[in-house]
Structures are given as C-alpha cells and as structure tokens.
Amino acid sequence: MTTNADIVDLRDFYASPLGIAAARAVSLALTPLWRPISQERLVGLGYAVPYIDRFAADAERALAFMPGAQGAQVWPAGAASLTALIGTEELPLGDASVDRVLVVHALEFAESPEAMLAEIWRVLAPGGRIVIVAPHRRGVWARFEHTPFGSGRPFSRGQLTRLLRATMFTPSAVSQALLFPPFRRRTLLGFAVPLERIGRDLWPIFAGAVIIEATKQLYRGVPVTSTARERRKAIKPVLVPAGAGAGARVFR
C-alpha cells in the first residue's frame, strides 16, 4: 500500500508556479481526449479539482470525490460544495449512474488498483468513459518528490492498458504531458511551454504523466465480493441510474 498525498500539499502545489504550469500542460493533453457527452454526469476522483474546473462547464452535474486518507477541500469556490470524502473502493453512487470519471492522483495510491477500477466500472453507465492521469514510470517527474507526480506507484502506458483491459475497459486514446523538467525556479518555468511542445515530438517516452481514456465494456458482469456488497448496502447513493446509457438518457 502507498501513502496518499496530503490535501494541503496538493493544494499548495497547484497554487505554485510549477503547479500552474503542470495543470496547464495536463489540461492541454486532456483536451483532444475530452469528447462531449450529452447531459454528462462527471465525477472527479482523487484530486481532480484543477481539471474539472475546466472540463465541468458543459456537464449536467459534476462531483469531486476525494479519498479519506488524502483529505478534501471545498469545490467549487464560492458555491455550495460538491465535494465528498469517500473510500475509493466504495463509491456512494448507484450502478450505472455517471457518464465519465476523471481519475487524477488516485490510482497510484490505491491499495488495489483493480478493486478501484472495478468500482468505477460499476458506477459508469453503459458506454461510459474513464480518463486516468497517472505518473509515468519512465518520466523525470516520477523521480522528484517535490511534486505529487513523484509520489505513489508510477505506471507505464503498457501497464495501464493491461490493467484497464483486465478490469473490463477498452482503451481508446492515449496522450502524455509534463514533457518539461519539474523546475523549482520561476525563471526556468518560462521554458515550460516550448519544451512541452517540442517534447511531444522528440522525447514523448520521458513524459511525466501518461493520460489514457477507456470505455466500459458490457459483455460480462463484474464479480463483487460478498463483503463489498454488504458494505455497499449501507451506503446511500448520491446519484442513481436514469435508465439508459451514457449520452442517451432522458432527464426530467
């Protein structure tokens, strides 16, 4: 088991010049993967706040789920909170109740990545999508602890692909981000944008983050242990199914 990042460290990192540059680079890499879903129900799992702020504008609703071991912050700022402290293997959602789950700073800290993904599979609607942002095993960022991408278990593109397929997801798109070194000095961050652009062509294998999108497969059910099933009976879902798949529901 790996230790979760602390909410204070995550918040402070993304408020720093390096964190702002990192969020910009990851958001740019997410953009081509982020195909619109009609009347989308979106969940950010882990610490996805810097990204759902950008991508939740067109969602029918969005929630920010943060692991209990990490801690939580209020989101969105200046409005009623849509944040919840959760267990990543026991999401307070009904079966097939959301269209997309954005996983950031979560999978690398999971005691069982397979169990986390199985739970995400459960709450996704038919045809729903998962987007994972994870530290890249070969990247420079995984070797420095002054960023959250240097904590937890890093993954290669192949490892994520195999993990998703083993948990009944079909990978559909892959991208990478953080192709500039994690500079501490503000003056060096002026090179972040050109290095990010050049690095996509010259050294993508050394990206600091790998981003992968996958779709929920439907050809067989997910085995759920009896213990997990009994625990879930005590959880009141935040969202319940609306009766149809992703992008095909009728809302009242």
CSV table of C-alpha atoms in Angstrom, one decimal:
chain,number,residue,atom,x,y,z
A,1,MET,CA,0.0,0.0,0.0
A,2,THR,CA,1.3,3.5,-0.8
A,3,THR,CA,0.6,6.6,1.3
A,4,ASN,CA,-1.9,9.1,-0.1
A,5,ALA,CA,-0.7,12.6,-0.9
A,6,ASP,CA,-1.9,15.1,1.6
A,7,ILE,CA,-4.6,17.6,0.6
A,8,VAL,CA,-2.5,20.6,1.9
A,9,ASP,CA,0.5,19.5,-0.2
A,10,LEU,CA,-1.8,19.0,-3.3
A,11,ARG,CA,-3.5,22.4,-2.9
A,12,ASP,CA,-0.1,24.2,-2.3
A,13,PHE,CA,1.5,22.5,-5.3
A,14,TYR,CA,-1.3,23.6,-7.7
A,15,ALA,CA,-1.2,27.1,-6.3
A,16,SER,CA,2.6,27.4,-7.1
A,17,PRO,CA,4.1,28.5,-10.4
A,18,LEU,CA,5.2,24.9,-11.1
A,19,GLY,CA,1.7,23.6,-10.3
A,20,ILE,CA,0.1,26.1,-12.5
A,21,ALA,CA,2.4,25.1,-15.4
A,22,ALA,CA,1.7,21.4,-14.7
A,23,ALA,CA,-2.1,21.9,-14.7
A,24,ARG,CA,-1.9,23.8,-18.0
A,25,ALA,CA,0.2,21.1,-19.6
A,26,VAL,CA,-2.1,18.3,-18.4
A,27,SER,CA,-5.2,20.2,-19.4
A,28,LEU,CA,-3.9,20.7,-22.9
A,29,ALA,CA,-3.2,17.0,-23.2
A,30,LEU,CA,-6.7,16.2,-21.9
A,31,THR,CA,-8.4,18.4,-24.4
A,32,PRO,CA,-8.2,16.2,-27.5
A,33,LEU,CA,-9.4,13.2,-25.5
A,34,TRP,CA,-12.4,15.0,-24.0
A,35,ARG,CA,-15.1,14.2,-26.4
A,36,PRO,CA,-18.5,15.8,-25.5
A,37,ILE,CA,-21.1,13.6,-23.8
A,38,SER,CA,-24.7,14.9,-23.9
A,39,GLN,CA,-26.0,15.9,-20.5
A,40,GLU,CA,-22.9,14.4,-18.8
A,41,ARG,CA,-22.6,13.4,-15.2
A,42,LEU,CA,-19.0,13.8,-14.3
A,43,VAL,CA,-17.1,12.6,-11.3
A,44,GLY,CA,-13.5,13.7,-10.5
A,45,LEU,CA,-11.8,11.1,-8.3
A,46,GLY,CA,-8.7,11.8,-6.3
A,47,TYR,CA,-7.5,15.4,-6.7
A,48,ALA,CA,-9.1,16.4,-10.0
A,49,VAL,CA,-10.2,19.9,-9.0
A,50,PRO,CA,-7.6,21.8,-11.2
A,51,TYR,CA,-9.0,19.9,-14.2
A,52,ILE,CA,-12.8,19.6,-13.6
A,53,ASP,CA,-12.8,23.3,-13.1
A,54,ARG,CA,-12.0,23.5,-16.8
A,55,PHE,CA,-14.0,20.5,-18.1
A,56,ALA,CA,-17.1,20.5,-16.0
A,57,ALA,CA,-18.6,23.7,-17.6
A,58,ASP,CA,-20.8,21.7,-20.0
A,59,ALA,CA,-21.7,18.8,-17.6
A,60,GLU,CA,-25.2,18.3,-16.4
A,61,ARG,CA,-23.6,17.9,-13.0
A,62,ALA,CA,-20.1,17.3,-11.6
A,63,LEU,CA,-18.9,16.0,-8.3
A,64,ALA,CA,-15.4,15.9,-6.7
A,65,PHE,CA,-14.7,12.7,-4.8
A,66,MET,CA,-11.5,12.8,-2.6
A,67,PRO,CA,-10.1,9.8,-0.7
A,68,GLY,CA,-10.5,9.9,3.1
A,69,ALA,CA,-6.7,9.3,3.5
A,70,GLN,CA,-6.0,12.3,1.4
A,71,GLY,CA,-8.5,14.8,2.8
A,72,ALA,CA,-10.7,17.2,1.0
A,73,GLN,CA,-11.2,20.9,0.1
A,74,VAL,CA,-14.3,22.7,-0.8
A,75,TRP,CA,-15.2,22.8,-4.5
A,76,PRO,CA,-16.3,24.8,-6.3
A,77,ALA,CA,-15.1,28.0,-4.7
A,78,GLY,CA,-17.9,30.4,-3.7
A,79,ALA,CA,-20.7,28.0,-4.2
A,80,ALA,CA,-22.4,25.1,-2.5
A,81,SER,CA,-19.8,22.3,-2.0
A,82,LEU,CA,-19.9,19.4,-4.4
A,83,THR,CA,-17.0,17.6,-2.7
A,84,ALA,CA,-17.2,14.4,-0.7
A,85,LEU,CA,-14.7,12.3,1.3
A,86,ILE,CA,-15.0,8.7,0.0
A,87,GLY,CA,-13.5,5.3,0.0
A,88,THR,CA,-12.2,4.6,-3.5
A,89,GLU,CA,-13.5,1.0,-3.4
A,90,GLU,CA,-16.9,2.1,-2.1
A,91,LEU,CA,-18.2,5.0,-4.1
A,92,PRO,CA,-21.5,6.5,-2.8
A,93,LEU,CA,-23.2,6.1,-6.3
A,94,GLY,CA,-25.8,3.9,-7.8
A,95,ASP,CA,-24.9,1.4,-10.5
A,96,ALA,CA,-24.6,2.9,-14.0
A,97,SER,CA,-25.2,6.4,-12.6
A,98,VAL,CA,-22.4,8.6,-14.2
A,99,ASP,CA,-21.0,9.1,-17.7
A,100,ARG,CA,-17.4,9.9,-17.1
A,101,VAL,CA,-14.9,9.5,-14.3
A,102,LEU,CA,-11.7,11.6,-14.3
A,103,VAL,CA,-9.0,9.9,-12.1
A,104,VAL,CA,-6.1,12.1,-11.0
A,105,HIS,CA,-3.7,11.5,-8.1
A,106,ALA,CA,-5.7,8.4,-7.1
A,107,LEU,CA,-4.8,5.2,-8.9
A,108,GLU,CA,-1.1,5.5,-8.0
A,109,PHE,CA,-2.1,5.5,-4.3
A,110,ALA,CA,-4.7,2.7,-4.4
A,111,GLU,CA,-4.1,-0.4,-2.3
A,112,SER,CA,-5.8,-2.4,-5.1
A,113,PRO,CA,-5.9,-0.6,-8.4
A,114,GLU,CA,-8.0,-3.5,-9.7
A,115,ALA,CA,-10.6,-3.0,-7.0
A,116,MET,CA,-10.8,0.7,-7.6
A,117,LEU,CA,-11.3,0.2,-11.3
A,118,ALA,CA,-14.0,-2.4,-10.7
A,119,GLU,CA,-15.9,0.1,-8.6
A,120,ILE,CA,-15.6,2.7,-11.2
A,121,TRP,CA,-16.9,0.2,-13.8
A,122,ARG,CA,-19.9,-0.4,-11.6
A,123,VAL,CA,-20.9,3.3,-11.4
A,124,LEU,CA,-20.3,4.1,-15.1
A,125,ALA,CA,-23.3,4.0,-17.4
A,126,PRO,CA,-23.2,1.7,-20.5
A,127,GLY,CA,-20.6,3.2,-22.8
A,128,GLY,CA,-19.3,5.4,-20.0
A,129,ARG,CA,-15.7,6.6,-20.1
A,130,ILE,CA,-12.9,6.7,-17.6
A,131,VAL,CA,-9.9,9.1,-18.1
A,132,ILE,CA,-6.8,8.4,-16.0
A,133,VAL,CA,-3.9,10.8,-15.4
A,134,ALA,CA,-1.1,8.9,-13.7
A,135,PRO,CA,2.6,9.4,-13.1
A,136,HIS,CA,4.7,7.9,-15.9
A,137,ARG,CA,7.2,5.3,-14.9
A,138,ARG,CA,9.9,6.5,-17.3
A,139,GLY,CA,9.3,10.2,-16.7
A,140,VAL,CA,11.6,12.6,-14.9
A,141,TRP,CA,8.8,13.8,-12.7
A,142,ALA,CA,8.4,10.4,-11.0
A,143,ARG,CA,12.0,10.8,-9.7
A,144,PHE,CA,11.4,14.1,-7.8
A,145,GLU,CA,9.3,14.3,-4.6
A,146,HIS,CA,8.5,18.0,-4.7
A,147,THR,CA,5.5,17.3,-7.0
A,148,PRO,CA,2.6,14.9,-6.4
A,149,PHE,CA,3.7,13.1,-9.6
A,150,GLY,CA,6.7,11.9,-7.7
A,151,SER,CA,4.6,10.0,-5.1
A,152,GLY,CA,2.8,6.7,-5.2
A,153,ARG,CA,3.1,4.0,-7.8
A,154,PRO,CA,4.1,5.2,-11.3
A,155,PHE,CA,2.7,3.3,-14.4
A,156,SER,CA,3.9,2.7,-17.9
A,157,ARG,CA,1.5,3.1,-20.8
A,158,GLY,CA,1.5,-0.7,-21.3
A,159,GLN,CA,0.8,-1.3,-17.6
A,160,LEU,CA,-2.2,1.0,-17.6
A,161,THR,CA,-3.5,-0.6,-20.9
A,162,ARG,CA,-3.3,-4.1,-19.4
A,163,LEU,CA,-4.9,-3.0,-16.1
A,164,LEU,CA,-7.8,-1.5,-17.9
A,165,ARG,CA,-8.4,-4.5,-20.1
A,166,ALA,CA,-8.2,-6.8,-17.1
A,167,THR,CA,-11.0,-4.8,-15.4
A,168,MET,CA,-13.3,-4.8,-18.5
A,169,PHE,CA,-12.4,-1.4,-20.0
A,170,THR,CA,-11.5,-0.9,-23.7
A,171,PRO,CA,-8.6,1.7,-24.0
A,172,SER,CA,-9.5,4.1,-26.8
A,173,ALA,CA,-7.0,7.0,-26.6
A,174,VAL,CA,-3.6,7.8,-25.0
A,175,SER,CA,-1.8,11.1,-24.5
A,176,GLN,CA,1.1,12.4,-22.4
A,177,ALA,CA,2.0,15.5,-20.6
A,178,LEU,CA,4.7,17.1,-18.5
A,179,LEU,CA,7.5,16.9,-21.0
A,180,PHE,CA,9.4,19.7,-19.3
A,181,PRO,CA,11.5,19.1,-16.2
A,182,PRO,CA,9.9,20.0,-12.8
A,183,PHE,CA,11.8,23.2,-12.4
A,184,ARG,CA,11.8,24.8,-9.0
A,185,ARG,CA,13.0,28.2,-10.2
A,186,ARG,CA,10.3,30.5,-11.5
A,187,THR,CA,12.7,31.9,-14.2
A,188,LEU,CA,13.2,28.4,-15.7
A,189,LEU,CA,9.4,27.9,-16.0
A,190,GLY,CA,9.4,30.3,-18.9
A,191,PHE,CA,10.8,27.4,-20.9
A,192,ALA,CA,7.9,25.1,-19.9
A,193,VAL,CA,5.6,25.8,-22.8
A,194,PRO,CA,8.2,25.4,-25.6
A,195,LEU,CA,9.7,22.4,-24.0
A,196,GLU,CA,6.3,20.8,-23.7
A,197,ARG,CA,5.6,21.4,-27.3
A,198,ILE,CA,9.0,20.2,-28.5
A,199,GLY,CA,9.0,17.2,-26.2
A,200,ARG,CA,5.8,15.8,-27.7
A,201,ASP,CA,7.8,15.2,-30.9
A,202,LEU,CA,11.3,14.5,-29.6
A,203,TRP,CA,11.0,12.7,-26.2
A,204,PRO,CA,7.4,11.6,-25.6
A,205,ILE,CA,8.7,8.4,-23.9
A,206,PHE,CA,10.0,10.6,-21.0
A,207,ALA,CA,6.7,12.4,-20.3
A,208,GLY,CA,6.0,12.9,-16.6
A,209,ALA,CA,2.3,11.9,-16.9
A,210,VAL,CA,0.5,9.3,-19.0
A,211,ILE,CA,-3.2,10.0,-19.8
A,212,ILE,CA,-5.4,7.2,-21.0
A,213,GLU,CA,-9.1,7.1,-21.9
A,214,ALA,CA,-11.1,3.9,-21.9
A,215,THR,CA,-14.7,2.8,-22.4
A,216,LYS,CA,-16.8,0.5,-20.2
A,217,GLN,CA,-17.2,-3.0,-21.7
A,218,LEU,CA,-20.6,-4.7,-21.3
A,219,TYR,CA,-20.1,-8.3,-22.4
A,220,ARG,CA,-20.0,-9.7,-18.8
A,221,GLY,CA,-20.7,-8.6,-15.3
A,222,VAL,CA,-18.1,-7.6,-12.6
A,223,PRO,CA,-17.7,-10.1,-9.8
A,224,VAL,CA,-18.3,-8.3,-6.5
A,225,THR,CA,-17.2,-9.9,-3.2
A,226,SER,CA,-20.0,-10.5,-0.7
A,227,THR,CA,-18.2,-8.3,1.8
A,228,ALA,CA,-18.1,-5.4,-0.6
A,229,ARG,CA,-21.8,-6.0,-1.5
A,230,GLU,CA,-22.8,-5.9,2.2
A,231,ARG,CA,-20.9,-2.7,2.8
A,232,ARG,CA,-22.5,-1.0,-0.1
A,233,LYS,CA,-26.0,-1.8,1.1
A,234,ALA,CA,-25.3,0.7,4.0
A,235,ILE,CA,-24.3,3.5,1.6
A,236,LYS,CA,-27.0,5.8,0.3
A,237,PRO,CA,-26.1,6.6,-3.3
A,238,VAL,CA,-25.6,10.3,-4.3
A,239,LEU,CA,-26.8,9.5,-7.8
A,240,VAL,CA,-29.0,6.7,-9.1
A,241,PRO,CA,-29.4,5.4,-12.7
A,242,ALA,CA,-31.6,7.3,-15.0
A,243,GLY,CA,-32.4,4.1,-17.0
A,244,ALA,CA,-30.2,4.5,-20.1
A,245,GLY,CA,-26.6,4.6,-21.2
A,246,ALA,CA,-24.1,7.4,-21.5
A,247,GLY,CA,-25.4,10.2,-23.7
A,248,ALA,CA,-28.7,8.5,-24.2
A,249,ARG,CA,-30.7,9.3,-21.0
A,250,VAL,CA,-33.8,11.5,-20.9
A,251,PHE,CA,-33.7,13.9,-17.9
A,252,ARG,CA,-36.7,15.3,-16.2
